mmCIF file of C-alpha atoms in Angstrom:
data_model
loop_
_atom_site.group_PDB
_atom_site.id
_atom_site.type_symbol
_atom_site.label_atom_id
_atom_site.label_comp_id
_atom_site.label_asym_id
_atom_site.label_seq_id
_atom_site.Cartn_x
_atom_site.Cartn_y
_atom_site.Cartn_z
ATOM 1 C CA UNK A 1 -12.332 6.464 -1.570
ATOM 2 C CA UNK A 2 -14.141 7.988 -4.509
ATOM 3 C CA UNK A 3 -13.946 10.403 -7.413
ATOM 4 C CA UNK A 4 -16.081 13.453 -8.133
ATOM 5 C CA UNK A 5 -18.017 12.573 -11.282
ATOM 6 C CA UNK A 6 -17.918 16.102 -12.690
ATOM 7 C CA UNK A 7 -14.358 17.236 -11.960
ATOM 8 C CA UNK A 8 -12.636 13.856 -11.918
ATOM 9 C CA UNK A 9 -10.938 14.801 -8.626
ATOM 10 C CA UNK A 10 -10.238 12.211 -5.935
ATOM 11 C CA UNK A 11 -12.370 12.609 -2.794
ATOM 12 C CA UNK A 12 -11.386 10.827 0.407
ATOM 13 C CA UNK A 13 -14.316 9.237 2.179
ATOM 14 C CA UNK A 14 -15.262 10.473 5.658
ATOM 15 C CA UNK A 15 -14.250 8.315 8.604
ATOM 16 C CA UNK A 16 -16.943 5.952 9.794
ATOM 17 C CA UNK A 17 -16.157 5.543 13.521
ATOM 18 C CA UNK A 18 -14.614 8.841 14.534
ATOM 19 C CA UNK A 19 -14.581 8.364 18.304
ATOM 20 C CA UNK A 20 -11.663 9.039 20.626
ATOM 21 C CA UNK A 21 -9.965 7.072 23.394
ATOM 22 C CA UNK A 22 -9.269 9.401 26.304
ATOM 23 C CA UNK A 23 -8.072 9.415 29.889
ATOM 24 C CA UNK A 24 -10.155 12.409 30.953
ATOM 25 C CA UNK A 25 -13.631 10.898 30.604
ATOM 26 C CA UNK A 26 -14.508 12.990 27.563
ATOM 27 C CA UNK A 27 -15.300 9.973 25.401
ATOM 28 C CA UNK A 28 -17.027 6.600 25.816
ATOM 29 C CA UNK A 29 -13.715 4.805 25.379
ATOM 30 C CA UNK A 30 -11.266 5.041 28.338
ATOM 31 C CA UNK A 31 -7.509 4.639 28.195
ATOM 32 C CA UNK A 32 -6.700 1.217 29.598
ATOM 33 C CA UNK A 33 -3.690 -1.042 29.054
ATOM 34 C CA UNK A 34 -4.594 -4.266 27.291
ATOM 35 C CA UNK A 35 -8.109 -3.182 26.377
ATOM 36 C CA UNK A 36 -7.497 -2.379 22.704
ATOM 37 C CA UNK A 37 -5.749 -3.901 19.719
ATOM 38 C CA UNK A 38 -4.378 -1.625 17.035
ATOM 39 C CA UNK A 39 -5.113 -3.075 13.613
ATOM 40 C CA UNK A 40 -2.684 -1.668 11.070
ATOM 41 C CA UNK A 41 -1.174 -2.620 7.708
ATOM 42 C CA UNK A 42 2.452 -2.219 6.670
ATOM 43 C CA UNK A 43 1.281 -0.917 3.306
ATOM 44 C CA UNK A 44 -0.860 1.962 4.558
ATOM 45 C CA UNK A 45 0.669 5.391 5.290
ATOM 46 C CA UNK A 46 -2.251 6.455 7.496
ATOM 47 C CA UNK A 47 -1.762 3.373 9.668
ATOM 48 C CA UNK A 48 2.002 3.852 9.585
ATOM 49 C CA UNK A 49 1.627 7.206 11.339
ATOM 50 C CA UNK A 50 -0.015 5.547 14.343
ATOM 51 C CA UNK A 51 2.369 2.576 14.286
ATOM 52 C CA UNK A 52 5.324 4.980 14.482
ATOM 53 C CA UNK A 53 3.729 6.952 17.329
ATOM 54 C CA UNK A 54 3.093 3.722 19.271
ATOM 55 C CA UNK A 55 6.749 2.694 18.753
ATOM 56 C CA UNK A 56 8.255 6.043 19.707
ATOM 57 C CA UNK A 57 6.072 6.327 22.805
ATOM 58 C CA UNK A 58 6.725 2.756 23.940
ATOM 59 C CA UNK A 59 3.100 1.644 24.014
ATOM 60 C CA UNK A 60 3.703 -1.868 22.648
ATOM 61 C CA UNK A 61 2.880 -3.543 25.964
ATOM 62 C CA UNK A 62 -0.226 -1.403 26.526
ATOM 63 C CA UNK A 63 -1.668 -1.781 23.010
ATOM 64 C CA UNK A 64 -1.209 -5.003 21.065
ATOM 65 C CA UNK A 65 -1.000 -4.801 17.284
ATOM 66 C CA UNK A 66 -2.491 -6.891 14.516
ATOM 67 C CA UNK A 67 -1.226 -6.586 10.949
ATOM 68 C CA UNK A 68 -3.618 -6.899 8.038
ATOM 69 C CA UNK A 69 -1.962 -8.202 4.906
ATOM 70 C CA UNK A 70 -1.304 -6.049 1.848
ATOM 71 C CA UNK A 71 -4.045 -7.612 -0.281
ATOM 72 C CA UNK A 72 -7.770 -7.125 0.194
ATOM 73 C CA UNK A 73 -10.969 -7.176 -1.777
ATOM 74 C CA UNK A 74 -14.369 -5.486 -1.610
ATOM 75 C CA UNK A 75 -14.917 -7.066 1.806
ATOM 76 C CA UNK A 76 -12.030 -5.066 3.275
ATOM 77 C CA UNK A 77 -8.584 -5.552 4.742
ATOM 78 C CA UNK A 78 -7.967 -9.171 5.691
ATOM 79 C CA UNK A 79 -5.506 -11.075 7.855
ATOM 80 C CA UNK A 80 -4.097 -13.277 5.121
ATOM 81 C CA UNK A 81 -0.597 -13.311 6.621
ATOM 82 C CA UNK A 82 -1.769 -14.914 9.879
ATOM 83 C CA UNK A 83 -2.222 -18.650 10.484
ATOM 84 C CA UNK A 84 -5.651 -19.719 9.300
ATOM 85 C CA UNK A 85 -6.142 -16.272 7.719
ATOM 86 C CA UNK A 86 -7.416 -14.933 11.042
ATOM 87 C CA UNK A 87 -6.097 -12.373 13.490
ATOM 88 C CA UNK A 88 -4.826 -14.469 16.417
ATOM 89 C CA UNK A 89 -6.350 -12.193 19.067
ATOM 90 C CA UNK A 90 -9.587 -10.983 17.474
ATOM 91 C CA UNK A 91 -10.300 -14.229 15.642
ATOM 92 C CA UNK A 92 -11.583 -12.459 12.526
ATOM 93 C CA UNK A 93 -10.659 -12.910 8.880
ATOM 94 C CA UNK A 94 -11.804 -9.499 7.635
ATOM 95 C CA UNK A 95 -11.529 -6.203 9.479
ATOM 96 C CA UNK A 96 -15.091 -5.431 8.346
ATOM 97 C CA UNK A 97 -16.288 -7.901 11.000
ATOM 98 C CA UNK A 98 -15.068 -5.556 13.761
ATOM 99 C CA UNK A 99 -16.703 -2.559 12.106
ATOM 100 C CA UNK A 100 -20.015 -4.389 11.817
ATOM 101 C CA UNK A 101 -19.882 -5.351 15.487
ATOM 102 C CA UNK A 102 -19.531 -1.670 16.319
ATOM 103 C CA UNK A 103 -22.101 -0.417 13.818
ATOM 104 C CA UNK A 104 -24.626 -3.025 12.618
ATOM 105 C CA UNK A 105 -25.155 -2.626 8.884
ATOM 106 C CA UNK A 106 -21.955 -0.576 8.597
ATOM 107 C CA UNK A 107 -21.762 0.887 5.092
ATOM 108 C CA UNK A 108 -18.763 3.241 5.127
ATOM 109 C CA UNK A 109 -15.108 2.649 4.432
ATOM 110 C CA UNK A 110 -13.264 -0.073 6.328
ATOM 111 C CA UNK A 111 -9.904 1.554 6.974
ATOM 112 C CA UNK A 112 -6.721 1.086 8.937
ATOM 113 C CA UNK A 113 -5.635 2.068 11.474
ATOM 114 C CA UNK A 114 -8.481 0.886 13.649
ATOM 115 C CA UNK A 115 -8.460 0.486 17.400
ATOM 116 C CA UNK A 116 -10.559 -2.534 18.338
ATOM 117 C CA UNK A 117 -11.784 -3.332 21.832
ATOM 118 C CA UNK A 118 -10.552 -6.874 22.376
ATOM 119 C CA UNK A 119 -13.346 -8.068 24.689
ATOM 120 C CA UNK A 120 -16.237 -6.957 22.484
ATOM 121 C CA UNK A 121 -14.477 -7.149 19.113
ATOM 122 C CA UNK A 122 -15.852 -3.690 18.244
ATOM 123 C CA UNK A 123 -13.954 -0.929 16.482
ATOM 124 C CA UNK A 124 -13.610 1.932 18.959
ATOM 125 C CA UNK A 125 -12.213 4.415 16.434
ATOM 126 C CA UNK A 126 -10.602 4.719 13.017
ATOM 127 C CA UNK A 127 -9.883 8.452 13.408
ATOM 128 C CA UNK A 128 -6.159 8.237 12.662
ATOM 129 C CA UNK A 129 -5.262 11.890 13.306
ATOM 130 C CA UNK A 130 -7.072 12.047 16.645
ATOM 131 C CA UNK A 131 -5.663 8.657 17.582
ATOM 132 C CA UNK A 132 -2.133 9.832 16.836
ATOM 133 C CA UNK A 133 -2.658 12.907 19.036
ATOM 134 C CA UNK A 134 -4.333 10.955 21.827
ATOM 135 C CA UNK A 135 -1.570 8.335 21.959
ATOM 136 C CA UNK A 136 0.837 11.211 22.566
ATOM 137 C CA UNK A 137 -1.312 13.024 25.131
ATOM 138 C CA UNK A 138 -4.100 10.918 26.651
ATOM 139 C CA UNK A 139 -1.955 7.770 26.988
ATOM 140 C CA UNK A 140 0.961 9.571 28.684
ATOM 141 C CA UNK A 141 0.670 7.586 31.935
ATOM 142 C CA UNK A 142 1.583 4.452 29.968
ATOM 143 C CA UNK A 143 4.438 5.926 27.923
ATOM 144 C CA UNK A 144 7.888 4.425 28.262
ATOM 145 C CA UNK A 145 10.482 6.327 30.264
ATOM 146 C CA UNK A 146 12.199 8.698 27.855
ATOM 147 C CA UNK A 147 9.296 8.900 25.398
ATOM 148 C CA UNK A 148 9.555 11.967 23.137
ATOM 149 C CA UNK A 149 6.964 14.737 23.035
ATOM 150 C CA UNK A 150 5.454 14.488 19.552
ATOM 151 C CA UNK A 151 3.145 17.457 20.124
ATOM 152 C CA UNK A 152 5.119 20.017 22.183
ATOM 153 C CA UNK A 153 2.546 22.465 23.482
ATOM 154 C CA UNK A 154 4.423 25.562 22.347
ATOM 155 C CA UNK A 155 4.571 24.216 18.783
ATOM 156 C CA UNK A 156 1.092 22.723 18.402
ATOM 157 C CA UNK A 157 -0.290 25.513 16.249
ATOM 158 C CA UNK A 158 2.727 25.308 13.953
ATOM 159 C CA UNK A 159 2.553 21.518 13.797
ATOM 160 C CA UNK A 160 -1.123 21.752 12.837
ATOM 161 C CA UNK A 161 -0.479 24.422 10.203
ATOM 162 C CA UNK A 162 2.423 22.527 8.602
ATOM 163 C CA UNK A 163 0.484 19.284 8.917
ATOM 164 C CA UNK A 164 -2.554 20.660 7.100
ATOM 165 C CA UNK A 165 -0.470 21.524 4.064
ATOM 166 C CA UNK A 166 1.196 18.122 4.151
ATOM 167 C CA UNK A 167 -2.169 16.356 4.430
ATOM 168 C CA UNK A 168 -3.904 18.132 1.564
ATOM 169 C CA UNK A 169 -1.062 18.376 -0.921
ATOM 170 C CA UNK A 170 1.272 15.484 -0.057
ATOM 171 C CA UNK A 171 -0.372 12.680 1.968
ATOM 172 C CA UNK A 172 -3.658 13.022 0.116
ATOM 173 C CA UNK A 173 -2.031 14.710 -2.864
ATOM 174 C CA UNK A 174 -0.421 11.551 -4.200
ATOM 175 C CA UNK A 175 -3.834 9.868 -4.132
ATOM 176 C CA UNK A 176 -5.337 12.856 -5.936
ATOM 177 C CA UNK A 177 -2.759 12.301 -8.664
ATOM 178 C CA UNK A 178 -3.248 8.566 -8.830
ATOM 179 C CA UNK A 179 -7.031 8.434 -8.827
ATOM 180 C CA UNK A 180 -7.778 11.513 -10.934
ATOM 181 C CA UNK A 181 -10.012 10.633 -13.881
ATOM 182 C CA UNK A 182 -9.518 13.834 -15.882
ATOM 183 C CA UNK A 183 -6.336 15.474 -17.129
ATOM 184 C CA UNK A 184 -7.266 18.744 -15.416
ATOM 185 C CA UNK A 185 -7.771 17.072 -12.038
ATOM 186 C CA UNK A 186 -4.470 15.226 -12.357
ATOM 187 C CA UNK A 187 -2.514 18.323 -13.350
ATOM 188 C CA UNK A 188 -4.016 20.340 -10.501
ATOM 189 C CA UNK A 189 -3.023 17.684 -7.956
ATOM 190 C CA UNK A 190 0.414 17.198 -9.536
ATOM 191 C CA UNK A 191 1.138 20.929 -9.352
ATOM 192 C CA UNK A 192 0.039 21.213 -5.729
ATOM 193 C CA UNK A 193 2.035 18.137 -4.707
ATOM 194 C CA UNK A 194 5.351 19.284 -6.105
ATOM 195 C CA UNK A 195 4.847 22.907 -5.089
ATOM 196 C CA UNK A 196 4.381 21.705 -1.503
ATOM 197 C CA UNK A 197 7.370 19.359 -1.712
ATOM 198 C CA UNK A 198 9.505 22.247 -2.994
ATOM 199 C CA UNK A 199 8.326 24.415 -0.109
ATOM 200 C CA UNK A 200 9.097 21.685 2.417
ATOM 201 C CA UNK A 201 12.499 21.125 0.843
ATOM 202 C CA UNK A 202 13.306 24.816 1.255
ATOM 203 C CA UNK A 203 12.191 24.661 4.883
ATOM 204 C CA UNK A 204 14.311 21.579 5.606
ATOM 205 C CA UNK A 205 17.414 22.859 3.833
ATOM 206 C CA UNK A 206 18.416 24.769 6.955
ATOM 207 C CA UNK A 207 16.843 22.751 9.771
ATOM 208 C CA UNK A 208 16.885 19.063 10.570
ATOM 209 C CA UNK A 209 13.194 18.709 11.457
ATOM 210 C CA UNK A 210 10.035 20.463 10.335
ATOM 211 C CA UNK A 211 9.079 22.168 13.606
ATOM 212 C CA UNK A 212 11.520 23.022 16.378
ATOM 213 C CA UNK A 213 14.694 20.992 16.837
ATOM 214 C CA UNK A 214 13.154 17.601 17.617
ATOM 215 C CA UNK A 215 11.043 15.002 15.844
ATOM 216 C CA UNK A 216 7.356 15.921 16.062
ATOM 217 C CA UNK A 217 4.123 14.632 14.570
ATOM 218 C CA UNK A 218 4.740 16.893 11.560
ATOM 219 C CA UNK A 219 7.779 14.814 10.617
ATOM 220 C CA UNK A 220 5.854 11.568 11.044
ATOM 221 C CA UNK A 221 3.110 12.848 8.741
ATOM 222 C CA UNK A 222 5.464 13.861 5.946
ATOM 223 C CA UNK A 223 7.765 10.870 6.221
ATOM 224 C CA UNK A 224 5.122 8.175 5.711
ATOM 225 C CA UNK A 225 4.499 9.538 2.206
ATOM 226 C CA UNK A 226 8.163 10.135 1.385
ATOM 227 C CA UNK A 227 9.148 6.575 2.295
ATOM 228 C CA UNK A 228 6.548 5.205 -0.161
ATOM 229 C CA UNK A 229 7.261 7.726 -2.894
ATOM 230 C CA UNK A 230 9.623 5.867 -5.199
ATOM 231 C CA UNK A 231 8.204 2.428 -4.438
ATOM 232 C CA UNK A 232 4.617 3.369 -5.241
ATOM 233 C CA UNK A 233 3.659 6.972 -5.906
ATOM 234 C CA UNK A 234 6.218 7.936 -8.545
ATOM 235 C CA UNK A 235 5.159 5.200 -10.944
ATOM 236 C CA UNK A 236 1.812 3.851 -9.801
ATOM 237 C CA UNK A 237 0.256 7.257 -9.053
ATOM 238 C CA UNK A 238 2.070 9.166 -11.838
ATOM 239 C CA UNK A 239 3.696 11.556 -9.335
ATOM 240 C CA UNK A 240 6.720 11.572 -11.601
ATOM 241 C CA UNK A 241 8.251 15.018 -11.883
ATOM 242 C CA UNK A 242 11.113 13.583 -9.857
ATOM 243 C CA UNK A 243 11.829 10.575 -7.705
ATOM 244 C CA UNK A 244 12.515 11.173 -4.035
ATOM 245 C CA UNK A 245 16.101 10.137 -4.712
ATOM 246 C CA UNK A 246 16.328 13.085 -7.136
ATOM 247 C CA UNK A 247 15.267 15.656 -4.506
ATOM 248 C CA UNK A 248 18.465 16.008 -2.461
ATOM 249 C CA UNK A 249 17.139 17.688 0.690
ATOM 250 C CA UNK A 250 14.039 15.534 1.049
ATOM 251 C CA UNK A 251 15.975 12.370 0.226
ATOM 252 C CA UNK A 252 18.562 13.104 2.933
ATOM 253 C CA UNK A 253 15.805 14.039 5.418
ATOM 254 C CA UNK A 254 13.903 10.830 4.649
ATOM 255 C CA UNK A 255 17.050 8.711 5.083
ATOM 256 C CA UNK A 256 17.808 10.423 8.380
ATOM 257 C CA UNK A 257 14.419 9.424 9.754
ATOM 258 C CA UNK A 258 14.530 5.954 8.174
ATOM 259 C CA UNK A 259 17.702 5.292 10.151
ATOM 260 C CA UNK A 260 16.099 6.622 13.356
ATOM 261 C CA UNK A 261 14.634 3.880 15.612
ATOM 262 C CA UNK A 262 10.850 3.809 15.265
ATOM 263 C CA UNK A 263 10.724 4.798 11.590
ATOM 264 C CA UNK A 264 12.545 2.478 9.194
ATOM 265 C CA UNK A 265 11.893 -0.493 11.453
ATOM 266 C CA UNK A 266 8.168 -0.179 10.652
ATOM 267 C CA UNK A 267 8.593 -0.405 6.857
ATOM 268 C CA UNK A 268 8.149 -3.436 4.590
ATOM 269 C CA UNK A 269 8.691 -2.308 1.003
ATOM 270 C CA UNK A 270 7.440 -5.573 -0.461
ATOM 271 C CA UNK A 271 4.095 -5.230 1.304
ATOM 272 C CA UNK A 272 3.842 -1.602 0.191
ATOM 273 C CA UNK A 273 4.283 -2.577 -3.458
ATOM 274 C CA UNK A 274 2.045 -5.629 -3.190
ATOM 275 C CA UNK A 275 -0.769 -3.450 -1.885
ATOM 276 C CA UNK A 276 -0.617 -0.511 -4.255
ATOM 277 C CA UNK A 277 0.052 -2.452 -7.432
ATOM 278 C CA UNK A 278 -2.029 -5.482 -6.478
ATOM 279 C CA UNK A 279 -5.197 -3.848 -5.137
ATOM 280 C CA UNK A 280 -5.792 -0.730 -7.244
ATOM 281 C CA UNK A 281 -7.112 -2.484 -10.319
ATOM 282 C CA UNK A 282 -8.387 0.747 -11.869
ATOM 283 C CA UNK A 283 -4.825 2.066 -11.929
ATOM 284 C CA UNK A 284 -2.945 -1.187 -12.562
ATOM 285 C CA UNK A 285 -5.367 -3.693 -14.149
ATOM 286 C CA UNK A 286 -2.699 -6.357 -14.677
ATOM 287 C CA UNK A 287 -1.823 -6.541 -10.992
ATOM 288 C CA UNK A 288 1.853 -6.949 -11.917
ATOM 289 C CA UNK A 289 4.088 -5.797 -9.048
ATOM 290 C CA UNK A 290 7.409 -4.120 -9.972
ATOM 291 C CA UNK A 291 10.669 -5.600 -8.751
ATOM 292 C CA UNK A 292 12.338 -2.219 -8.148
ATOM 293 C CA UNK A 293 13.383 0.219 -6.955
ATOM 294 C CA UNK A 294 16.665 -0.599 -5.246
ATOM 295 C CA UNK A 295 16.154 0.145 -1.544
ATOM 296 C CA UNK A 296 19.745 -0.172 -0.331
ATOM 297 C CA UNK A 297 20.211 3.604 -0.556
ATOM 298 C CA UNK A 298 18.039 4.077 2.512
ATOM 299 C CA UNK A 299 20.977 2.953 4.656
ATOM 300 C CA UNK A 300 23.543 5.367 3.211
ATOM 301 C CA UNK A 301 24.935 8.389 5.046
ATOM 302 C CA UNK A 302 22.669 11.441 5.028
ATOM 303 C CA UNK A 303 24.767 14.159 6.676
ATOM 304 C CA UNK A 304 21.781 15.758 8.411
ATOM 305 C CA UNK A 305 23.492 15.696 11.825
ATOM 306 C CA UNK A 306 25.380 18.823 10.738
ATOM 307 C CA UNK A 307 22.121 20.787 11.075
ATOM 308 C CA UNK A 308 21.974 20.052 14.805
ATOM 309 C CA UNK A 309 18.706 19.027 16.348
ATOM 310 C CA UNK A 310 17.956 16.461 19.020
ATOM 311 C CA UNK A 311 15.850 13.654 17.557
ATOM 312 C CA UNK A 312 14.117 12.715 20.820
ATOM 313 C CA UNK A 313 14.530 15.989 22.694
ATOM 314 C CA UNK A 314 15.160 15.237 26.356
ATOM 315 C CA UNK A 315 14.073 11.645 25.793
ATOM 316 C CA UNK A 316 15.711 8.547 24.376
ATOM 317 C CA UNK A 317 15.313 6.281 21.337
ATOM 318 C CA UNK A 318 12.878 3.385 21.630
ATOM 319 C CA UNK A 319 14.297 -0.098 22.002
ATOM 320 C CA UNK A 320 14.039 -2.751 19.286
ATOM 321 C CA UNK A 321 10.536 -3.698 18.162
ATOM 322 C CA UNK A 322 9.024 -6.877 19.636
ATOM 323 C CA UNK A 323 10.135 -9.989 17.760
ATOM 324 C CA UNK A 324 6.620 -10.530 16.386
ATOM 325 C CA UNK A 325 6.622 -7.043 14.839
ATOM 326 C CA UNK A 326 9.998 -7.026 13.116
ATOM 327 C CA UNK A 327 10.158 -6.277 9.402
ATOM 328 C CA UNK A 328 12.626 -7.711 6.855
ATOM 329 C CA UNK A 329 16.023 -6.039 6.917
ATOM 330 C CA UNK A 330 17.142 -4.078 3.879
ATOM 331 C CA UNK A 331 20.161 -5.173 1.886
ATOM 332 C CA UNK A 332 23.280 -3.400 3.103
#
């Protein structure tokens, strides 16, 4: 991550290992059960997208998952929640070690999610958007029975179009607000963020999901930012025109998905706050982590069923997450 010195605008760094994992032989990395370990972090929205896709598609047995802790330093994400501060499968303390095995002298960003080949310990890819798509399409032979179609072919252009706006103005937009170093850059990002949220609210006022009548990748992309909004972005990133809880349509939509298997069961609010407030020293030099907000509202009725829609289409909900991947339950 960086900031343009002249404009003060946040600029997201290019991905460093933008390969793909495919079943059709179009990449050096083949689809194979047990070959890769997904390294994610509960704090990170970009990783959360892939974690949700893996859950919905039932790929837990085919792709193991390691969880980096919420705190890291200049050496990268680290496994400080695991015994001995090392990932139990990869045997590494810092994710950078897997990047350097893949690219000696690696000098770009060390990001999650990252798919790591277990045998070699090398990062195969950190291209989160391509990985999300490929889990849904290239890994289909390993999907659970009843897995939903996150990229229905007839809606792919619409999903991409909606997703582009979400990426630039919402997913990345909150970071543009938080890391802006000039008033003009901040106000530009702030305006684009809330204009896009207003547009999405209007769209969702009359339909349960963003594209079609089922959950698609577009919903996953928007939701990972919404679920972190009040806990991190409203205060920490100064995205404070309104809280999510003060935007009725988006708040109900976000609660609907939170209560859908595969979404809320991937979220740890404490780790989210620990990361944002504890790592971004330029934004929060004290490192003090807030105790709020109250999260019990996520479990309240949302009323979105009245709009129709079939969450999983012709498929079924995923089962409970593996015991090793369960997150703390919210207060009722």
